[in-house]
PDB file of C-alpha atoms in Angstrom:
ATOM      1  CA  VAL A1213      14.076  -3.947   7.818  1.00  0.00           C
ATOM      2  CA  GLN A1214      12.330  -0.599   7.926  1.00  0.00           C
ATOM      3  CA  LEU A1215       9.206   0.508   6.085  1.00  0.00           C
ATOM      4  CA  VAL A1216       8.078   4.121   6.470  1.00  0.00           C
ATOM      5  CA  GLU A1217       4.800   5.274   4.962  1.00  0.00           C
ATOM      6  CA  SER A1218       3.939   8.873   4.149  1.00  0.00           C
ATOM      7  CA  GLY A1219       1.457  10.912   2.153  1.00  0.00           C
ATOM      8  CA  GLY A1220      -1.697  10.400   4.164  1.00  0.00           C
ATOM      9  CA  GLY A1221      -4.008  13.214   5.161  1.00  0.00           C
ATOM     10  CA  LEU A1222      -7.488  14.661   4.967  1.00  0.00           C
ATOM     11  CA  VAL A1223      -9.090  14.766   1.532  1.00  0.00           C
ATOM     12  CA  GLN A1224     -12.601  15.440   0.275  1.00  0.00           C
ATOM     13  CA  PRO A1225     -14.652  12.711  -1.404  1.00  0.00           C
ATOM     14  CA  GLY A1226     -13.640  12.429  -5.029  1.00  0.00           C
ATOM     15  CA  GLY A1227     -10.150  13.669  -4.297  1.00  0.00           C
ATOM     16  CA  SER A1228      -6.766  12.027  -4.724  1.00  0.00           C
ATOM     17  CA  LEU A1229      -3.759  11.162  -2.608  1.00  0.00           C
ATOM     18  CA  ARG A1230      -0.464   9.470  -3.307  1.00  0.00           C
ATOM     19  CA  LEU A1231       1.029   7.328  -0.581  1.00  0.00           C
ATOM     20  CA  SER A1232       4.712   6.437  -0.456  1.00  0.00           C
ATOM     21  CA  CYS A1233       6.591   3.756   1.428  1.00  0.00           C
ATOM     22  CA  ALA A1234      10.348   4.109   1.833  1.00  0.00           C
ATOM     23  CA  ALA A1235      12.021   0.744   2.318  1.00  0.00           C
ATOM     24  CA  SER A1236      15.432  -0.029   3.794  1.00  0.00           C
ATOM     25  CA  GLY A1237      17.359  -2.873   5.357  1.00  0.00           C
ATOM     26  CA  PHE A1238      16.644  -5.443   2.647  1.00  0.00           C
ATOM     27  CA  THR A1239      16.985  -5.866  -1.100  1.00  0.00           C
ATOM     28  CA  PHE A1240      13.760  -4.137  -2.079  1.00  0.00           C
ATOM     29  CA  SER A1241      13.835  -5.177  -5.724  1.00  0.00           C
ATOM     30  CA  THR A1242      13.690  -8.892  -4.884  1.00  0.00           C
ATOM     31  CA  TYR A1243      10.403  -8.916  -2.977  1.00  0.00           C
ATOM     32  CA  PHE A1244       6.726  -8.532  -3.738  1.00  0.00           C
ATOM     33  CA  MET A1245       5.181  -5.661  -1.770  1.00  0.00           C
ATOM     34  CA  SER A1246       1.652  -4.981  -0.552  1.00  0.00           C
ATOM     35  CA  TRP A1247      -0.583  -2.236   0.756  1.00  0.00           C
ATOM     36  CA  VAL A1248      -3.009  -3.177   3.533  1.00  0.00           C
ATOM     37  CA  ARG A1249      -5.482  -0.924   5.329  1.00  0.00           C
ATOM     38  CA  GLN A1250      -7.467  -0.898   8.534  1.00  0.00           C
ATOM     39  CA  ALA A1251     -10.579   1.203   8.834  1.00  0.00           C
ATOM     40  CA  PRO A1252     -11.589   2.508  12.270  1.00  0.00           C
ATOM     41  CA  GLY A1253     -13.047  -0.326  14.318  1.00  0.00           C
ATOM     42  CA  LYS A1254     -12.550  -2.899  11.567  1.00  0.00           C
ATOM     43  CA  GLY A1255     -10.065  -5.606  10.658  1.00  0.00           C
ATOM     44  CA  LEU A1256      -7.203  -5.579   8.203  1.00  0.00           C
ATOM     45  CA  GLU A1257      -8.070  -5.427   4.505  1.00  0.00           C
ATOM     46  CA  TRP A1258      -5.562  -6.254   1.785  1.00  0.00           C
ATOM     47  CA  VAL A1259      -5.625  -3.472  -0.823  1.00  0.00           C
ATOM     48  CA  SER A1260      -3.050  -4.205  -3.494  1.00  0.00           C
ATOM     49  CA  ASN A1261       0.244  -5.871  -4.281  1.00  0.00           C
ATOM     50  CA  ILE A1262       2.979  -5.719  -6.876  1.00  0.00           C
ATOM     51  CA  ASP A1263       5.659  -8.116  -8.043  1.00  0.00           C
ATOM     52  CA  LYS A1264       9.403  -7.552  -7.913  1.00  0.00           C
ATOM     53  CA  GLY A1265       9.707  -5.722 -11.219  1.00  0.00           C
ATOM     54  CA  GLY A1266       6.334  -3.992 -11.213  1.00  0.00           C
ATOM     55  CA  GLY A1267       4.956  -5.990 -14.138  1.00  0.00           C
ATOM     56  CA  TYR A1268       2.221  -7.693 -12.138  1.00  0.00           C
ATOM     57  CA  THR A1269      -0.255  -5.903  -9.886  1.00  0.00           C
ATOM     58  CA  GLY A1270      -3.281  -7.080  -7.943  1.00  0.00           C
ATOM     59  CA  TYR A1271      -6.143  -5.144  -6.367  1.00  0.00           C
ATOM     60  CA  ALA A1272      -9.028  -5.703  -4.026  1.00  0.00           C
ATOM     61  CA  ASN A1273     -12.388  -5.324  -5.735  1.00  0.00           C
ATOM     62  CA  SER A1274     -13.147  -2.374  -3.471  1.00  0.00           C
ATOM     63  CA  VAL A1275     -10.338  -0.280  -5.000  1.00  0.00           C
ATOM     64  CA  LYS A1276      -9.970  -1.703  -8.513  1.00  0.00           C
ATOM     65  CA  GLY A1277     -10.082   1.023 -11.132  1.00  0.00           C
ATOM     66  CA  ARG A1278      -9.436   3.774  -8.576  1.00  0.00           C
ATOM     67  CA  PHE A1279      -6.077   2.879  -6.996  1.00  0.00           C
ATOM     68  CA  THR A1280      -2.772   2.213  -8.738  1.00  0.00           C
ATOM     69  CA  ILE A1281       0.210   0.553  -7.096  1.00  0.00           C
ATOM     70  CA  SER A1282       3.722   1.126  -8.423  1.00  0.00           C
ATOM     71  CA  ARG A1283       7.319   0.922  -7.317  1.00  0.00           C
ATOM     72  CA  ASP A1284      10.673   2.523  -8.041  1.00  0.00           C
ATOM     73  CA  ASN A1285      13.352  -0.042  -7.302  1.00  0.00           C
ATOM     74  CA  ALA A1286      16.116   2.512  -7.852  1.00  0.00           C
ATOM     75  CA  LYS A1287      14.648   4.584  -5.012  1.00  0.00           C
ATOM     76  CA  ASN A1288      13.533   1.627  -2.850  1.00  0.00           C
ATOM     77  CA  THR A1289      10.072   3.132  -2.741  1.00  0.00           C
ATOM     78  CA  LEU A1290       6.552   1.755  -3.074  1.00  0.00           C
ATOM     79  CA  TYR A1291       3.615   3.960  -4.071  1.00  0.00           C
ATOM     80  CA  LEU A1292      -0.160   3.896  -3.999  1.00  0.00           C
ATOM     81  CA  GLN A1293      -1.984   6.442  -6.140  1.00  0.00           C
ATOM     82  CA  MET A1294      -5.532   6.772  -4.857  1.00  0.00           C
ATOM     83  CA  ASN A1295      -8.134   8.521  -6.994  1.00  0.00           C
ATOM     84  CA  SER A1296     -11.887   9.030  -6.659  1.00  0.00           C
ATOM     85  CA  LEU A1297     -11.596   8.573  -2.928  1.00  0.00           C
ATOM     86  CA  LYS A1298     -14.686   7.638  -0.944  1.00  0.00           C
ATOM     87  CA  PRO A1299     -15.462   8.004   2.778  1.00  0.00           C
ATOM     88  CA  GLU A1300     -15.181   4.222   3.076  1.00  0.00           C
ATOM     89  CA  ASP A1301     -11.515   4.499   2.055  1.00  0.00           C
ATOM     90  CA  THR A1302     -10.811   6.167   5.407  1.00  0.00           C
ATOM     91  CA  ALA A1303      -8.240   3.963   7.118  1.00  0.00           C
ATOM     92  CA  LEU A1304      -4.715   3.538   8.351  1.00  0.00           C
ATOM     93  CA  TYR A1305      -2.701   2.390   5.341  1.00  0.00           C
ATOM     94  CA  TYR A1306       0.265   0.089   5.818  1.00  0.00           C
ATOM     95  CA  CYS A1307       2.889  -1.107   3.401  1.00  0.00           C
ATOM     96  CA  ALA A1308       4.174  -4.604   3.943  1.00  0.00           C
ATOM     97  CA  LYS A1309       6.968  -6.777   2.605  1.00  0.00           C
ATOM     98  CA  GLU A1310       5.767 -10.109   1.279  1.00  0.00           C
ATOM     99  CA  TYR A1311       7.519 -13.400   1.955  1.00  0.00           C
ATOM    100  CA  TYR A1312       6.135 -16.644   0.590  1.00  0.00           C
ATOM    101  CA  TYR A1313       2.457 -15.598   0.530  1.00  0.00           C
ATOM    102  CA  ASP A1314       2.783 -13.961   3.934  1.00  0.00           C
ATOM    103  CA  MET A1315       3.746 -10.472   5.077  1.00  0.00           C
ATOM    104  CA  ASP A1316       6.704 -10.517   7.376  1.00  0.00           C
ATOM    105  CA  TYR A1317       7.412  -6.819   7.897  1.00  0.00           C
ATOM    106  CA  TRP A1318       5.044  -3.881   8.186  1.00  0.00           C
ATOM    107  CA  GLY A1319       5.364  -0.141   8.471  1.00  0.00           C
ATOM    108  CA  LYS A1320       3.598   1.888  11.142  1.00  0.00           C
ATOM    109  CA  GLY A1321       1.026   3.225   8.721  1.00  0.00           C
ATOM    110  CA  THR A1322      -0.201   6.530   7.380  1.00  0.00           C
ATOM    111  CA  LEU A1323      -3.729   7.786   8.056  1.00  0.00           C
ATOM    112  CA  VAL A1324      -6.063   8.640   5.201  1.00  0.00           C
ATOM    113  CA  THR A1325      -9.292  10.438   6.060  1.00  0.00           C
ATOM    114  CA  VAL A1326     -11.888  11.046   3.364  1.00  0.00           C
ATOM    115  CA  SER A1327     -14.468  13.524   4.551  1.00  0.00           C
ATOM    116  CA  SER A1328     -16.212  16.696   3.494  1.00  0.00           C
TER     117      SER A1328
END
């Protein structure tokens, strides 16, 4: 299993970024997927998840209304569209494969920095 995140970077407050996670080594379309983040000096925070077909999505209250998770099963890719970014969104963002209410595989993360 391999999960490779991309799309992070430096953005001003109020800006947008789109993260991607390229998945390989498993049947992507048969698993729920999640985004999790870790801010500097803090613990892991679950951000969002999506079901196998993309019909169900869940969000943390801290990002609801600003972030949108999606997936393209034909491309084995997970996305996170982040709008109206705030400095408190600064973190290392990981995608993770879900397995029975747990996350069994993680990528190495992509860094998002929101600063003026």
